[in-house]
Amino acid sequence: MSRFVTPLIALLGAAIVTHGLAIFTLPVFLYDLATGRSSSGAPGRSARLCFCVFVVATLLAPAAVSVRNSFAAGTPVFVSYNAGINLYIGNHHDLEQTLGRRGGYEWGELFRDPYTSGAKKPAAMNRFFVGRAIEEWLEHPGAMFITVGKKALIALSGAEPQRNFPIYPLRENSRVLSALLWEIDVAGFVLFAFPAGLLIPLAGLGFWGVRRAEIEVCVGKERASLGGWVAILHMIGMLVFFPTARYRLPALILLLPFVGAVVVAVFDRLRQLHEQHQLRSGTSSGGSSGARLGTWAIVAGLLFVLVNPVASNVFRHPVKDRAEHLFFSALQAEQRLRLRHDKNLEARMLAQVNEAIRIDPDYPEPVQLLAVYYVVRDIDRSLAYFSRLNELVPNDQTVLEQIRAAEAMRDRKTMRDRKTMREEKAIRDQERKN
C-alpha cells in the first residue's frame, strides 16, 4: 500500500471536506497501513511514525476549511455546522417524526426552539441540537437502540432513502436516470428497487464469498476485502446521523468490485457444472460445486428479501410520498417554464400540483406554488391560495409579507382598471357630443 499512500492521503482529505462521513473510514486505512508495514518487516517505530503522518496529513485539508470557517463565522466549525441538527434528527426516539419531515415549512419548525432559547447563530444552533440529541439518548435509551436498528434497515434498503430531496421525480426529465433508477411496487409496497436492490445483495454475497475464500482473488482475502470494510465503516458512520441517498452513494461505489466478483464466480461455477454434465462425471467435485452454488442461492435470496420487501418499506408513506413526488415534479416544470413557455408543460405542471393538493390537502408547499404562480396571471385566485396557505402555516412572516404584496398588487390593478374605465367613458362621451 505504501506506493499509494500519497494520493490516498490527498483523496481522503478532500473526501472528508466534501463528505464528512469519510472520516469514519480512516481506521480501516490506518489498520491496513500498520499491518502492511509490520508484515513487510518495517520496525515498529517506523510503522508508528507512518501511522501518525498519515493521520496528520489526511486532516490537513479539513483543518484548512476549519480555519477558514473560524474567520468567516467567528467560531470554530470543523467542516459544516449542520452536524448538530443532523445528529438530533437521526437520534430522536420518534425517528419517523423527525426523519419524515419535508423540506420547507416542516423543516423550518425545527428551528423554533433554538430561536426561542436564544440560539440564533449557526454555531449556537449546532450546540443546541447536539445537546438535544444527548438528552434523547439519556431520556430514551431503549428507544434509541430501536432507532439505530431502523436506520440500519433504511441504509440497506433497495429503494433510495428520500430524505433531503426525493430523487425519483428527477427521472421524468432524464432518460439516463429513468433507466438507472426505478422501483417495482404494488399499492406503494416496494417489491424490488433498482439499482441498490440488486447491488447490495450481490455485494453482500461477494464480500461473504471473499471472506470465506469461496471466491478466488489474486491479492489475498484481507487486501481484497478492504473496500468492503471501508464501505461497512462508512455505513456505520452514516448511522450516527441518518441514512440518505447521497450519504450512501460512496459506499455503494466501493461495493461494486464485490458485485463483479460474485457475477464472475457464478458464471465460472455454472460453466464447471455444464462441463461436468457433458462429461457425465459423478465425481465429488461436481457435487461440491452444485452444493456451494445452492448455498449461494439461499444466501442471495435471503439478502434480496431483506434489502427489498423488508428494508425498502421502512417508513413508507404512499400518500405522503406520492404528494411530495407530484410537488417536486411540478416545481421542476415551473422552473423550466420560467425559461420558455410551453403549453403542454404548463398543463402538466398544473395537473400535478393540483393532484398533490387533492391527495394531501394539508401540504403547504403546493399551495404556495400555485399562489405565487397566479400572482401575475389571476391575482384574485392567487390571494385565495395565499389565504389557504396562511391557514396551513399561521402567523408565518414570509407568508404574511407575500399576502400584503399580493393585496397591494390587486389594489394597484383595481386602480388601473378604474382609471381605464373612466378614460374609456370619457372617450365615449366625447364621441356622442361630436
PDB file of C-alpha atoms in Angstrom, residues 75 171 319 420:
ATOM      1  CA  THR A  75     -16.333  30.493  15.834  1.00  0.00           C
ATOM      2  CA  ARG A 171     -36.387  10.611 -13.586  1.00  0.00           C
ATOM      3  CA  VAL A 319     -49.912   9.100   0.141  1.00  0.00           C
ATOM      4  CA  THR A 420     -59.021  52.832 -17.757  1.00  0.00           C
TER       5      THR A 420
END
